[in-house]
GROMACS .gro file of C-alpha atoms in nm:
model
  284
    1UNK     CA    1  -4.844  27.819   6.935
    2UNK     CA    2  -4.775  28.140   7.079
    3UNK     CA    3  -4.768  27.959   7.444
    4UNK     CA    4  -4.430  27.744   7.319
    5UNK     CA    5  -4.218  28.003   7.176
    6UNK     CA    6  -4.338  28.255   7.474
    7UNK     CA    7  -4.166  28.011   7.666
    8UNK     CA    8  -3.918  27.909   7.530
    9UNK     CA    9  -3.766  28.235   7.467
   10UNK     CA   10  -3.869  28.339   7.839
   11UNK     CA   11  -3.590  28.027   7.982
   12UNK     CA   12  -3.307  28.242   7.740
   13UNK     CA   13  -3.453  28.640   7.771
   14UNK     CA   14  -3.472  28.602   8.178
   15UNK     CA   15  -3.233  28.226   8.211
   16UNK     CA   16  -3.013  28.406   8.490
   17UNK     CA   17  -3.285  28.780   8.671
   18UNK     CA   18  -3.373  28.666   8.934
   19UNK     CA   19  -3.759  28.533   8.964
   20UNK     CA   20  -3.927  28.841   9.132
   21UNK     CA   21  -3.741  29.085   8.930
   22UNK     CA   22  -3.919  28.897   8.640
   23UNK     CA   23  -4.238  28.928   8.749
   24UNK     CA   24  -4.142  29.302   8.844
   25UNK     CA   25  -4.077  29.346   8.539
   26UNK     CA   26  -4.340  29.174   8.308
   27UNK     CA   27  -4.550  29.355   8.567
   28UNK     CA   28  -4.441  29.742   8.399
   29UNK     CA   29  -4.476  29.648   8.050
   30UNK     CA   30  -4.871  29.447   8.135
   31UNK     CA   31  -4.935  29.889   8.289
   32UNK     CA   32  -4.842  30.037   7.952
   33UNK     CA   33  -4.997  29.708   7.755
   34UNK     CA   34  -5.293  29.554   7.931
   35UNK     CA   35  -5.421  29.321   7.647
   36UNK     CA   36  -5.079  29.156   7.587
   37UNK     CA   37  -5.176  28.809   7.651
   38UNK     CA   38  -4.798  28.729   7.553
   39UNK     CA   39  -4.741  28.941   7.863
   40UNK     CA   40  -4.983  28.735   8.102
   41UNK     CA   41  -4.867  28.441   7.971
   42UNK     CA   42  -4.544  28.494   8.026
   43UNK     CA   43  -4.580  28.636   8.351
   44UNK     CA   44  -4.799  28.242   8.463
   45UNK     CA   45  -4.475  28.104   8.386
   46UNK     CA   46  -4.248  28.328   8.644
   47UNK     CA   47  -4.525  28.264   8.931
   48UNK     CA   48  -4.546  27.889   8.831
   49UNK     CA   49  -4.141  27.863   8.917
   50UNK     CA   50  -4.246  28.084   9.183
   51UNK     CA   51  -4.456  27.870   9.383
   52UNK     CA   52  -4.747  28.073   9.331
   53UNK     CA   53  -5.001  27.897   9.149
   54UNK     CA   54  -5.321  28.123   9.186
   55UNK     CA   55  -5.149  28.441   9.014
   56UNK     CA   56  -5.020  28.250   8.769
   57UNK     CA   57  -5.425  28.136   8.702
   58UNK     CA   58  -5.524  28.441   8.765
   59UNK     CA   59  -5.253  28.568   8.499
   60UNK     CA   60  -5.409  28.238   8.264
   61UNK     CA   61  -5.728  28.356   8.270
   62UNK     CA   62  -5.670  28.710   8.168
   63UNK     CA   63  -5.488  28.592   7.852
   64UNK     CA   64  -5.802  28.382   7.760
   65UNK     CA   65  -5.949  28.658   7.821
   66UNK     CA   66  -5.797  28.955   7.613
   67UNK     CA   67  -5.582  28.634   7.349
   68UNK     CA   68  -5.697  28.316   7.201
   69UNK     CA   69  -5.829  28.120   7.468
   70UNK     CA   70  -5.650  27.825   7.320
   71UNK     CA   71  -5.348  27.873   7.348
   72UNK     CA   72  -5.370  27.964   7.731
   73UNK     CA   73  -5.461  27.584   7.677
   74UNK     CA   74  -5.122  27.401   7.763
   75UNK     CA   75  -5.071  27.672   8.033
   76UNK     CA   76  -5.439  27.633   8.223
   77UNK     CA   77  -5.325  27.247   8.207
   78UNK     CA   78  -4.972  27.281   8.410
   79UNK     CA   79  -5.116  27.481   8.636
   80UNK     CA   80  -5.414  27.198   8.746
   81UNK     CA   81  -5.151  26.950   8.748
   82UNK     CA   82  -4.905  27.106   8.912
   83UNK     CA   83  -5.246  27.177   9.229
   84UNK     CA   84  -5.264  26.845   9.178
   85UNK     CA   85  -5.585  26.834   8.969
   86UNK     CA   86  -5.551  26.626   8.657
   87UNK     CA   87  -5.944  26.560   8.583
   88UNK     CA   88  -5.937  26.898   8.538
   89UNK     CA   89  -5.551  26.969   8.323
   90UNK     CA   90  -5.673  26.695   8.114
   91UNK     CA   91  -5.933  26.863   7.880
   92UNK     CA   92  -5.658  27.136   7.872
   93UNK     CA   93  -5.372  26.909   7.762
   94UNK     CA   94  -5.681  26.769   7.497
   95UNK     CA   95  -5.762  27.115   7.369
   96UNK     CA   96  -5.424  27.229   7.307
   97UNK     CA   97  -5.304  26.959   7.110
   98UNK     CA   98  -5.566  26.958   6.918
   99UNK     CA   99  -5.502  27.236   6.776
  100UNK     CA  100  -5.122  27.116   6.830
  101UNK     CA  101  -5.062  26.741   6.778
  102UNK     CA  102  -4.728  26.767   6.736
  103UNK     CA  103  -4.651  26.982   7.117
  104UNK     CA  104  -4.366  26.763   7.307
  105UNK     CA  105  -4.433  26.973   7.641
  106UNK     CA  106  -4.779  26.897   7.588
  107UNK     CA  107  -4.757  26.546   7.519
  108UNK     CA  108  -4.493  26.529   7.761
  109UNK     CA  109  -4.718  26.652   8.085
  110UNK     CA  110  -5.038  26.421   7.925
  111UNK     CA  111  -4.810  26.145   7.878
  112UNK     CA  112  -4.763  26.123   8.268
  113UNK     CA  113  -5.067  26.251   8.387
  114UNK     CA  114  -5.182  25.941   8.183
  115UNK     CA  115  -4.941  25.719   8.306
  116UNK     CA  116  -5.013  25.797   8.688
  117UNK     CA  117  -5.390  25.795   8.680
  118UNK     CA  118  -5.316  25.462   8.567
  119UNK     CA  119  -5.475  25.522   8.222
  120UNK     CA  120  -5.228  25.331   8.050
  121UNK     CA  121  -5.222  25.248   7.725
  122UNK     CA  122  -5.288  25.613   7.657
  123UNK     CA  123  -4.956  25.686   7.814
  124UNK     CA  124  -4.840  25.525   7.634
  125UNK     CA  125  -4.952  25.632   7.266
  126UNK     CA  126  -4.841  25.945   7.423
  127UNK     CA  127  -4.461  25.806   7.522
  128UNK     CA  128  -4.505  25.675   7.139
  129UNK     CA  129  -4.574  25.960   6.979
  130UNK     CA  130  -4.295  26.193   7.203
  131UNK     CA  131  -4.027  25.877   7.072
  132UNK     CA  132  -4.130  25.917   6.702
  133UNK     CA  133  -4.102  26.248   6.700
  134UNK     CA  134  -3.743  26.336   6.873
  135UNK     CA  135  -3.479  26.112   6.859
  136UNK     CA  136  -3.298  26.307   7.070
  137UNK     CA  137  -3.483  26.247   7.405
  138UNK     CA  138  -3.341  26.093   7.763
  139UNK     CA  139  -3.306  25.761   7.873
  140UNK     CA  140  -3.609  25.801   8.067
  141UNK     CA  141  -3.892  25.871   7.809
  142UNK     CA  142  -3.739  25.438   7.634
  143UNK     CA  143  -3.763  25.313   8.020
  144UNK     CA  144  -4.140  25.528   8.096
  145UNK     CA  145  -4.220  25.369   7.676
  146UNK     CA  146  -4.078  25.033   7.793
  147UNK     CA  147  -4.269  25.006   8.171
  148UNK     CA  148  -4.563  25.047   7.945
  149UNK     CA  149  -4.553  24.831   7.672
  150UNK     CA  150  -4.408  24.589   7.936
  151UNK     CA  151  -4.719  24.605   8.171
  152UNK     CA  152  -5.005  24.607   7.887
  153UNK     CA  153  -5.093  24.237   7.779
  154UNK     CA  154  -5.083  24.279   7.411
  155UNK     CA  155  -4.816  24.449   7.400
  156UNK     CA  156  -4.491  24.248   7.698
  157UNK     CA  157  -4.159  24.156   7.741
  158UNK     CA  158  -4.055  24.134   7.447
  159UNK     CA  159  -4.160  24.412   7.274
  160UNK     CA  160  -4.046  24.625   7.570
  161UNK     CA  161  -3.670  24.440   7.516
  162UNK     CA  162  -3.643  24.530   7.148
  163UNK     CA  163  -3.751  24.912   7.267
  164UNK     CA  164  -3.464  24.939   7.506
  165UNK     CA  165  -3.237  24.736   7.278
  166UNK     CA  166  -3.259  24.935   6.977
  167UNK     CA  167  -3.195  25.225   7.199
  168UNK     CA  168  -2.893  25.083   7.315
  169UNK     CA  169  -2.766  24.974   7.010
  170UNK     CA  170  -2.831  25.312   6.855
  171UNK     CA  171  -2.607  25.512   7.145
  172UNK     CA  172  -2.436  25.253   7.270
  173UNK     CA  173  -2.429  25.131   7.630
  174UNK     CA  174  -2.701  25.298   7.835
  175UNK     CA  175  -2.692  25.171   8.195
  176UNK     CA  176  -3.064  25.273   8.299
  177UNK     CA  177  -3.270  25.130   7.971
  178UNK     CA  178  -2.991  24.810   8.094
  179UNK     CA  179  -3.068  24.760   8.422
  180UNK     CA  180  -3.434  24.738   8.345
  181UNK     CA  181  -3.369  24.510   8.058
  182UNK     CA  182  -3.194  24.283   8.354
  183UNK     CA  183  -3.457  24.361   8.569
  184UNK     CA  184  -3.751  24.207   8.318
  185UNK     CA  185  -3.514  23.903   8.173
  186UNK     CA  186  -3.497  23.840   8.585
  187UNK     CA  187  -3.869  23.878   8.606
  188UNK     CA  188  -3.940  23.619   8.356
  189UNK     CA  189  -3.701  23.347   8.534
  190UNK     CA  190  -3.464  23.402   8.170
  191UNK     CA  191  -3.141  23.488   8.416
  192UNK     CA  192  -2.896  23.346   8.120
  193UNK     CA  193  -3.065  23.629   7.939
  194UNK     CA  194  -3.029  23.838   8.247
  195UNK     CA  195  -2.599  23.732   8.276
  196UNK     CA  196  -2.516  23.857   7.850
  197UNK     CA  197  -2.690  24.197   7.925
  198UNK     CA  198  -2.459  24.240   8.246
  199UNK     CA  199  -2.216  24.129   7.971
  200UNK     CA  200  -2.270  24.471   7.744
  201UNK     CA  201  -2.283  24.718   8.008
  202UNK     CA  202  -1.969  24.926   8.033
  203UNK     CA  203  -1.669  24.893   8.172
  204UNK     CA  204  -1.653  25.074   8.447
  205UNK     CA  205  -1.957  24.865   8.605
  206UNK     CA  206  -1.769  24.584   8.539
  207UNK     CA  207  -1.474  24.625   8.681
  208UNK     CA  208  -1.665  24.692   9.020
  209UNK     CA  209  -1.765  24.425   9.301
  210UNK     CA  210  -2.145  24.537   9.250
  211UNK     CA  211  -2.094  24.403   8.947
  212UNK     CA  212  -1.919  24.044   9.037
  213UNK     CA  213  -2.211  23.992   9.318
  214UNK     CA  214  -2.551  24.065   9.067
  215UNK     CA  215  -2.375  23.801   8.819
  216UNK     CA  216  -2.320  23.605   9.090
  217UNK     CA  217  -2.628  23.623   9.220
  218UNK     CA  218  -2.795  23.566   8.888
  219UNK     CA  219  -2.583  23.167   8.876
  220UNK     CA  220  -2.681  23.136   9.195
  221UNK     CA  221  -3.077  23.232   9.058
  222UNK     CA  222  -2.953  22.974   8.800
  223UNK     CA  223  -2.869  22.678   8.981
  224UNK     CA  224  -2.490  22.767   8.908
  225UNK     CA  225  -2.299  22.798   9.263
  226UNK     CA  226  -2.018  22.679   9.093
  227UNK     CA  227  -1.986  22.936   8.834
  228UNK     CA  228  -2.135  23.215   9.127
  229UNK     CA  229  -1.807  23.184   9.313
  230UNK     CA  230  -1.514  23.319   9.109
  231UNK     CA  231  -1.761  23.594   9.032
  232UNK     CA  232  -1.802  23.636   9.480
  233UNK     CA  233  -1.411  23.600   9.542
  234UNK     CA  234  -1.295  23.870   9.275
  235UNK     CA  235  -1.583  24.104   9.438
  236UNK     CA  236  -1.388  24.023   9.768
  237UNK     CA  237  -1.056  24.087   9.637
  238UNK     CA  238  -1.173  24.428   9.524
  239UNK     CA  239  -1.328  24.588   9.812
  240UNK     CA  240  -1.010  24.410  10.048
  241UNK     CA  241  -0.753  24.608   9.791
  242UNK     CA  242  -0.976  24.888   9.753
  243UNK     CA  243  -0.979  24.899   9.301
  244UNK     CA  244  -1.355  25.004   9.266
  245UNK     CA  245  -1.306  25.245   9.031
  246UNK     CA  246  -1.660  25.327   9.094
  247UNK     CA  247  -1.719  25.380   9.446
  248UNK     CA  248  -2.101  25.492   9.532
  249UNK     CA  249  -2.443  25.534   9.315
  250UNK     CA  250  -2.404  25.186   9.174
  251UNK     CA  251  -2.713  25.032   9.304
  252UNK     CA  252  -2.984  25.023   9.321
  253UNK     CA  253  -2.989  25.236   9.022
  254UNK     CA  254  -2.581  25.169   8.881
  255UNK     CA  255  -2.472  25.553   8.815
  256UNK     CA  256  -2.712  25.767   9.041
  257UNK     CA  257  -2.982  25.680   8.840
  258UNK     CA  258  -3.310  25.669   9.046
  259UNK     CA  259  -3.566  25.560   8.769
  260UNK     CA  260  -3.854  25.698   9.032
  261UNK     CA  261  -3.815  26.043   8.904
  262UNK     CA  262  -4.122  26.149   8.715
  263UNK     CA  263  -4.092  26.310   8.194
  264UNK     CA  264  -4.032  26.682   8.241
  265UNK     CA  265  -3.700  26.688   8.504
  266UNK     CA  266  -3.352  26.817   8.302
  267UNK     CA  267  -3.509  26.467   8.173
  268UNK     CA  268  -3.557  26.287   8.311
  269UNK     CA  269  -3.476  26.410   8.188
  270UNK     CA  270  -3.497  26.060   8.279
  271UNK     CA  271  -3.889  25.953   8.427
  272UNK     CA  272  -3.959  26.336   8.419
  273UNK     CA  273  -4.032  26.560   8.715
  274UNK     CA  274  -4.334  26.823   8.719
  275UNK     CA  275  -4.181  27.087   8.908
  276UNK     CA  276  -4.011  27.164   8.661
  277UNK     CA  277  -4.090  27.430   8.424
  278UNK     CA  278  -3.760  27.584   8.291
  279UNK     CA  279  -3.762  27.629   7.903
  280UNK     CA  280  -3.753  27.274   7.803
  281UNK     CA  281  -4.088  27.257   7.948
  282UNK     CA  282  -4.278  27.461   7.792
  283UNK     CA  283  -4.185  27.494   7.457
  284UNK     CA  284  -4.276  27.256   7.188
   0.00000   0.00000   0.00000
């Protein structure tokens, strides 16, 4: 599992070094050890971080020549993914996962690739594998999984809500997951269910005028205007008095969370960013 170890260690050894310095240092080492596959793969990572994809690909091809090509398959797939060549990237991820089926980094990339190319059922399988492998995933993984579940007729909204609810029960209030659960309830016309979920949100959010207005909107959609009026009154009073504990970033994501971000971004790590290739993206 050479590539995973290399990339996870690279992020530690050179965490504070400039990319150009890393590339120069690795190039000097390769002059002394031109058959060292690990060095080629480390330098390919530096090139990827520096957005020098052609040079990264050249190093990966060299690594495939001097060592086991399987060890370079994940890196090869990432470079192709980064350049938008999803069709060519997929076989490399498949090949690496055949050798290392529990490698999280490769599963993350392949899950996103499958999701973004419309292969929802296969993407969901990879996301569910990721969740089974680790209990420390960021909320974006659960959000992506729930979205895929909700869109598949044989899985559906109830199963998506069960996944979200289970994670919130484990970790306490998780605004991105709760917001999506509220959206699902509202979209299927279960306004009372959405209102109940609003009541379970973090206390700081419930103290904002935005929360008051959204509850009022749900009550209006449920045909209960009389119950909506007090919430609107409180929101108006808060805005007039300046009593807004959380003033920005709450709408539509509540708390600055952007649900459109793609899994490898620190998050994802709320739903990941293909451009991020730090140690957490490459390690296993």
